[in-house]
PDB file of C-alpha atoms and ligand atoms in Angstrom:
ATOM      1  CA  MET A   1     -27.875-144.233  36.876  1.00 97.00           C
ATOM      2  CA  ILE A   2     -27.916-144.299  33.098  1.00 98.00           C
ATOM      3  CA  LEU A   3     -29.530-147.496  31.817  1.00 98.00           C
ATOM      4  CA  PRO A   4     -28.837-149.106  28.430  1.00 98.00           C
ATOM      5  CA  ILE A   5     -31.589-148.453  25.896  1.00 98.00           C
ATOM      6  CA  TYR A   6     -32.979-151.588  24.247  1.00 98.00           C
ATOM      7  CA  LEU A   7     -32.879-151.362  20.473  1.00 98.00           C
ATOM      8  CA  TYR A   8     -35.346-152.457  17.826  1.00 98.00           C
ATOM      9  CA  GLY A   9     -35.310-156.268  17.659  1.00 97.00           C
ATOM     10  CA  GLN A  10     -35.329-156.749  21.430  1.00 98.00           C
ATOM     11  CA  PRO A  11     -38.360-158.942  22.263  1.00 98.00           C
ATOM     12  CA  VAL A  12     -39.340-156.769  25.269  1.00 98.00           C
ATOM     13  CA  LEU A  13     -40.289-153.988  22.818  1.00 98.00           C
ATOM     14  CA  ARG A  14     -43.010-156.332  21.508  1.00 98.00           C
ATOM     15  CA  ASP A  15     -44.482-157.245  24.890  1.00 97.00           C
ATOM     16  CA  VAL A  16     -47.750-155.772  26.113  1.00 98.00           C
ATOM     17  CA  ALA A  17     -46.582-154.069  29.307  1.00 98.00           C
ATOM     18  CA  LYS A  18     -48.406-154.610  32.587  1.00 98.00           C
ATOM     19  CA  ASP A  19     -49.924-152.191  35.079  1.00 98.00           C
ATOM     20  CA  ILE A  20     -48.114-151.913  38.398  1.00 98.00           C
ATOM     21  CA  ASP A  21     -49.072-150.761  41.884  1.00 95.00           C
ATOM     22  CA  ALA A  22     -47.302-148.714  44.532  1.00 93.00           C
ATOM     23  CA  THR A  23     -45.577-151.830  45.898  1.00 95.00           C
ATOM     24  CA  TYR A  24     -43.454-152.157  42.749  1.00 97.00           C
ATOM     25  CA  PRO A  25     -39.897-152.462  44.081  1.00 96.00           C
ATOM     26  CA  GLU A  26     -37.756-149.306  43.916  1.00 96.00           C
ATOM     27  CA  LEU A  27     -40.135-147.462  41.612  1.00 97.00           C
ATOM     28  CA  LYS A  28     -38.787-144.021  42.606  1.00 97.00           C
ATOM     29  CA  LYS A  29     -35.279-145.116  41.682  1.00 98.00           C
ATOM     30  CA  LEU A  30     -36.442-146.585  38.385  1.00 98.00           C
ATOM     31  CA  VAL A  31     -38.236-143.342  37.466  1.00 98.00           C
ATOM     32  CA  ALA A  32     -35.163-141.260  38.394  1.00 98.00           C
ATOM     33  CA  ASP A  33     -32.978-143.565  36.286  1.00 98.00           C
ATOM     34  CA  MET A  34     -35.381-143.291  33.357  1.00 98.00           C
ATOM     35  CA  TYR A  35     -35.211-139.470  33.453  1.00 98.00           C
ATOM     36  CA  GLU A  36     -31.417-139.616  33.597  1.00 98.00           C
ATOM     37  CA  THR A  37     -31.298-142.114  30.707  1.00 98.00           C
ATOM     38  CA  MET A  38     -33.699-140.008  28.588  1.00 98.00           C
ATOM     39  CA  ASP A  39     -31.826-136.764  29.278  1.00 98.00           C
ATOM     40  CA  ASN A  40     -28.461-138.351  28.532  1.00 98.00           C
ATOM     41  CA  ALA A  41     -29.767-139.509  25.133  1.00 98.00           C
ATOM     42  CA  ASP A  42     -31.499-136.141  24.408  1.00 96.00           C
ATOM     43  CA  GLY A  43     -34.916-137.784  24.228  1.00 97.00           C
ATOM     44  CA  VAL A  44     -38.324-136.216  24.849  1.00 98.00           C
ATOM     45  CA  GLY A  45     -39.847-139.473  26.081  1.00 98.00           C
ATOM     46  CA  LEU A  46     -38.868-142.906  27.325  1.00 98.00           C
ATOM     47  CA  ALA A  47     -41.010-145.950  28.108  1.00 98.00           C
ATOM     48  CA  ALA A  48     -40.004-148.693  30.566  1.00 98.00           C
ATOM     49  CA  PRO A  49     -39.865-151.416  27.862  1.00 98.00           C
ATOM     50  CA  GLN A  50     -37.057-149.366  26.293  1.00 98.00           C
ATOM     51  CA  VAL A  51     -34.966-150.103  29.378  1.00 98.00           C
ATOM     52  CA  GLY A  52     -36.018-153.743  29.349  1.00 98.00           C
ATOM     53  CA  LEU A  53     -38.997-153.670  31.715  1.00 98.00           C
ATOM     54  CA  PRO A  54     -42.466-154.713  30.487  1.00 98.00           C
ATOM     55  CA  ILE A  55     -44.371-152.343  32.814  1.00 98.00           C
ATOM     56  CA  ARG A  56     -46.561-149.325  32.055  1.00 98.00           C
ATOM     57  CA  VAL A  57     -44.237-146.495  33.114  1.00 98.00           C
ATOM     58  CA  VAL A  58     -43.315-143.550  30.870  1.00 98.00           C
ATOM     59  CA  VAL A  59     -41.322-140.366  31.415  1.00 98.00           C
ATOM     60  CA  VAL A  60     -41.652-137.281  29.214  1.00 98.00           C
ATOM     61  CA  ASN A  61     -39.594-134.088  29.045  1.00 98.00           C
ATOM     62  CA  LEU A  62     -40.972-131.362  26.806  1.00 97.00           C
ATOM     63  CA  ASP A  63     -39.019-128.580  28.515  1.00 95.00           C
ATOM     64  CA  VAL A  64     -36.300-129.046  25.869  1.00 92.00           C
ATOM     65  CA  LEU A  65     -38.808-127.735  23.298  1.00 92.00           C
ATOM     66  CA  SER A  66     -39.937-124.764  25.348  1.00 93.00           C
ATOM     67  CA  ASP A  67     -37.919-122.205  23.338  1.00 94.00           C
ATOM     68  CA  SER A  68     -40.338-122.723  20.469  1.00 94.00           C
ATOM     69  CA  MET A  69     -43.265-124.001  22.565  1.00 94.00           C
ATOM     70  CA  PRO A  70     -43.362-121.917  25.780  1.00 95.00           C
ATOM     71  CA  GLU A  71     -46.386-123.815  27.097  1.00 95.00           C
ATOM     72  CA  TYR A  72     -43.997-126.701  27.830  1.00 96.00           C
ATOM     73  CA  LYS A  73     -41.628-124.740  30.068  1.00 96.00           C
ATOM     74  CA  ASP A  74     -40.492-127.076  32.899  1.00 97.00           C
ATOM     75  CA  PHE A  75     -42.790-129.796  31.565  1.00 97.00           C
ATOM     76  CA  ARG A  76     -41.487-133.091  32.965  1.00 97.00           C
ATOM     77  CA  ARG A  77     -44.063-135.761  33.717  1.00 98.00           C
ATOM     78  CA  THR A  78     -44.260-139.379  34.758  1.00 98.00           C
ATOM     79  CA  TYR A  79     -47.135-141.529  33.505  1.00 98.00           C
ATOM     80  CA  ILE A  80     -47.892-144.776  35.312  1.00 98.00           C
ATOM     81  CA  ASN A  81     -50.410-147.373  34.122  1.00 98.00           C
ATOM     82  CA  ALA A  82     -51.028-145.196  31.101  1.00 97.00           C
ATOM     83  CA  HIS A  83     -53.822-146.122  28.713  1.00 97.00           C
ATOM     84  CA  ILE A  84     -55.435-144.407  25.734  1.00 98.00           C
ATOM     85  CA  ILE A  85     -59.206-144.628  26.159  1.00 97.00           C
ATOM     86  CA  GLU A  86     -60.278-143.061  22.891  1.00 98.00           C
ATOM     87  CA  THR A  87     -58.996-140.781  20.154  1.00 98.00           C
ATOM     88  CA  GLY A  88     -60.430-137.864  18.212  1.00 97.00           C
ATOM     89  CA  GLU A  89     -61.151-138.259  14.502  1.00 97.00           C
ATOM     90  CA  GLU A  90     -58.818-135.610  13.142  1.00 98.00           C
ATOM     91  CA  THR A  91     -55.309-136.822  12.280  1.00 98.00           C
ATOM     92  CA  VAL A  92     -52.031-135.130  11.458  1.00 98.00           C
ATOM     93  CA  SER A  93     -48.757-136.382  10.003  1.00 98.00           C
ATOM     94  CA  MET A  94     -45.574-135.468  11.872  1.00 97.00           C
ATOM     95  CA  GLU A  95     -41.964-136.656  11.847  1.00 97.00           C
ATOM     96  CA  GLU A  96     -40.968-138.996  14.659  1.00 98.00           C
ATOM     97  CA  GLY A  97     -37.827-140.642  15.881  1.00 98.00           C
ATOM     98  CA  CYS A  98     -37.166-143.055  18.740  1.00 98.00           C
ATOM     99  CA  LEU A  99     -34.259-143.760  21.070  1.00 98.00           C
ATOM    100  CA  SER A 100     -34.771-147.477  20.330  1.00 98.00           C
ATOM    101  CA  LEU A 101     -34.458-146.839  16.580  1.00 98.00           C
ATOM    102  CA  PRO A 102     -31.504-144.439  16.265  1.00 97.00           C
ATOM    103  CA  GLY A 103     -31.018-142.842  12.865  1.00 96.00           C
ATOM    104  CA  ILE A 104     -34.572-143.352  11.595  1.00 97.00           C
ATOM    105  CA  HIS A 105     -36.953-140.415  11.184  1.00 98.00           C
ATOM    106  CA  GLU A 106     -40.258-140.867   9.433  1.00 98.00           C
ATOM    107  CA  ASN A 107     -43.622-139.155   9.214  1.00 98.00           C
ATOM    108  CA  VAL A 108     -46.361-140.884  11.183  1.00 98.00           C
ATOM    109  CA  LYS A 109     -50.057-140.083  10.973  1.00 98.00           C
ATOM    110  CA  ARG A 110     -51.826-139.996  14.340  1.00 98.00           C
ATOM    111  CA  PRO A 111     -54.951-138.467  15.908  1.00 98.00           C
ATOM    112  CA  THR A 112     -54.512-134.876  17.125  1.00 98.00           C
ATOM    113  CA  LYS A 113     -56.505-135.453  20.332  1.00 98.00           C
ATOM    114  CA  ILE A 114     -56.536-138.369  22.747  1.00 98.00           C
ATOM    115  CA  HIS A 115     -58.403-139.281  25.902  1.00 98.00           C
ATOM    116  CA  VAL A 116     -55.916-140.764  28.382  1.00 98.00           C
ATOM    117  CA  ARG A 117     -56.025-142.331  31.804  1.00 98.00           C
ATOM    118  CA  TYR A 118     -52.916-142.673  33.938  1.00 98.00           C
ATOM    119  CA  MET A 119     -51.482-142.211  37.413  1.00 98.00           C
ATOM    120  CA  ASP A 120     -48.792-139.761  38.413  1.00 97.00           C
ATOM    121  CA  GLU A 121     -45.784-140.637  40.565  1.00 94.00           C
ATOM    122  CA  ASP A 122     -47.920-140.440  43.714  1.00 94.00           C
ATOM    123  CA  PHE A 123     -50.499-142.821  42.209  1.00 96.00           C
ATOM    124  CA  ASN A 124     -53.143-140.120  41.866  1.00 97.00           C
ATOM    125  CA  GLU A 125     -55.480-140.965  39.003  1.00 98.00           C
ATOM    126  CA  HIS A 126     -55.836-138.643  36.020  1.00 98.00           C
ATOM    127  CA  ASP A 127     -58.390-138.781  33.243  1.00 98.00           C
ATOM    128  CA  GLU A 128     -58.071-136.119  30.562  1.00 98.00           C
ATOM    129  CA  TRP A 129     -58.139-135.140  26.896  1.00 98.00           C
ATOM    130  CA  VAL A 130     -54.751-134.078  25.558  1.00 98.00           C
ATOM    131  CA  GLU A 131     -53.819-132.371  22.296  1.00 97.00           C
ATOM    132  CA  GLY A 132     -50.865-130.744  20.594  1.00 95.00           C
ATOM    133  CA  TYR A 133     -47.312-131.972  20.769  1.00 96.00           C
ATOM    134  CA  LEU A 134     -47.905-133.747  24.085  1.00 98.00           C
ATOM    135  CA  ALA A 135     -50.637-135.874  22.493  1.00 98.00           C
ATOM    136  CA  ARG A 136     -48.141-136.878  19.816  1.00 98.00           C
ATOM    137  CA  VAL A 137     -45.439-137.829  22.318  1.00 98.00           C
ATOM    138  CA  MET A 138     -47.903-139.697  24.541  1.00 98.00           C
ATOM    139  CA  GLN A 139     -49.144-141.772  21.600  1.00 98.00           C
ATOM    140  CA  HIS A 140     -45.593-142.657  20.613  1.00 98.00           C
ATOM    141  CA  GLU A 141     -44.626-143.584  24.181  1.00 98.00           C
ATOM    142  CA  PHE A 142     -47.858-145.381  25.058  1.00 98.00           C
ATOM    143  CA  ASP A 143     -47.456-147.385  21.840  1.00 98.00           C
ATOM    144  CA  HIS A 144     -44.286-148.809  23.406  1.00 98.00           C
ATOM    145  CA  LEU A 145     -46.447-150.106  26.273  1.00 98.00           C
ATOM    146  CA  ASP A 146     -48.558-152.060  23.794  1.00 98.00           C
ATOM    147  CA  GLY A 147     -45.624-153.589  21.939  1.00 98.00           C
ATOM    148  CA  HIS A 148     -45.608-151.145  19.026  1.00 98.00           C
ATOM    149  CA  VAL A 149     -42.812-149.016  17.593  1.00 98.00           C
ATOM    150  CA  PHE A 150     -43.348-146.092  15.236  1.00 98.00           C
ATOM    151  CA  VAL A 151     -42.103-147.888  12.121  1.00 98.00           C
ATOM    152  CA  ASP A 152     -45.099-150.235  12.503  1.00 97.00           C
ATOM    153  CA  ARG A 153     -47.164-147.198  11.514  1.00 97.00           C
ATOM    154  CA  ILE A 154     -45.325-146.166   8.329  1.00 97.00           C
ATOM    155  CA  SER A 155     -45.949-147.530   4.833  1.00 95.00           C
ATOM    156  CA  PRO A 156     -44.409-150.865   3.771  1.00 95.00           C
ATOM    157  CA  LEU A 157     -42.396-148.917   1.191  1.00 96.00           C
ATOM    158  CA  ARG A 158     -40.916-146.577   3.802  1.00 96.00           C
ATOM    159  CA  ARG A 159     -40.195-149.559   6.033  1.00 95.00           C
ATOM    160  CA  GLN A 160     -38.406-151.246   3.154  1.00 96.00           C
ATOM    161  CA  MET A 161     -36.323-148.085   2.643  1.00 97.00           C
ATOM    162  CA  ASN A 162     -35.157-148.395   6.253  1.00 97.00           C
ATOM    163  CA  LYS A 163     -34.583-152.148   6.176  1.00 97.00           C
ATOM    164  CA  ARG A 164     -30.787-151.962   6.196  1.00 97.00           C
ATOM    165  CA  LYS A 165     -30.796-149.709   9.276  1.00 97.00           C
ATOM    166  CA  LEU A 166     -33.330-151.941  11.050  1.00 97.00           C
ATOM    167  CA  THR A 167     -31.283-155.063  10.358  1.00 97.00           C
ATOM    168  CA  ALA A 168     -28.157-153.325  11.664  1.00 96.00           C
ATOM    169  CA  MET A 169     -30.018-152.548  14.919  1.00 96.00           C
ATOM    170  CA  VAL A 170     -31.050-156.168  15.417  1.00 96.00           C
ATOM    171  CA  GLU A 171     -27.498-157.306  14.745  1.00 95.00           C
ATOM    172  CA  GLY A 172     -25.860-154.779  17.063  1.00 95.00           C
ATOM    173  CA  LYS A 173     -24.104-152.883  14.287  1.00 95.00           C
ATOM    174  CA  THR A 174     -25.702-149.491  14.940  1.00 93.00           C
ATOM    175  CA  ARG A 175     -23.377-146.719  16.104  1.00 90.00           C
ATOM    176  CA  CYS A 176     -24.929-144.616  18.809  1.00 92.00           C
ATOM    177  CA  ASP A 177     -23.920-141.823  21.246  1.00 95.00           C
ATOM    178  CA  TYR A 178     -25.640-143.477  24.210  1.00 97.00           C
ATOM    179  CA  LYS A 179     -25.484-146.909  25.797  1.00 97.00           C
ATOM    180  CA  VAL A 180     -27.672-149.465  23.996  1.00 97.00           C
ATOM    181  CA  LYS A 181     -28.508-153.145  24.137  1.00 97.00           C
ATOM    182  CA  SER A 182     -29.200-154.917  20.880  1.00 96.00           C
ATOM    183  CA  TYR A 183     -30.814-158.303  20.403  1.00 95.00           C
ATOM    184  CA  LYS A 184     -27.737-160.023  18.980  1.00 88.00           C
ATOM    185  CA  LYS A 185     -24.272-159.298  20.337  1.00 75.00           C
TER     186      LYS A 185
HETATM  187 NI1   NI B   1     -39.844-144.481  21.082  1.00 80.71          NI
END
């Protein structure tokens, strides 16, 4: 089932999401719905707060990039109770977008390597260092779990340049190809 994507301005995007355990009701269905919602909107990642749930669940699909990045062939992963433990010192600037902020694309500077801890769909624990494009996507998605969106990480000037678009999102005046839920309206 395709879920509506909550747009910038929705308070749930500012919540710090909570860890869950295997008793979380209908988790398998939620994860399946999140993949369907992400695929329908042509996203590479989706965090549960973006479908209105303040829990630490993220889905990622990098297979769509595998023509240019073959290492991500068939790469579809679910991250539960995801946390960034530490980051490397080197940073890189890269353009990002977000399904909750349609029409905005800005460069964001982030560490190139991160140490993450999470559980997979079967609640097996993972603890690893990640780099490359996946590290970028994880940082963007895990930010959602801590109440951050990528425009929090751009300069005040760039944010000002996007103010009209951001206001339109809050007010429900953004046109979008997929189903969304704005704060007003
Ligand atoms: Ni996002």
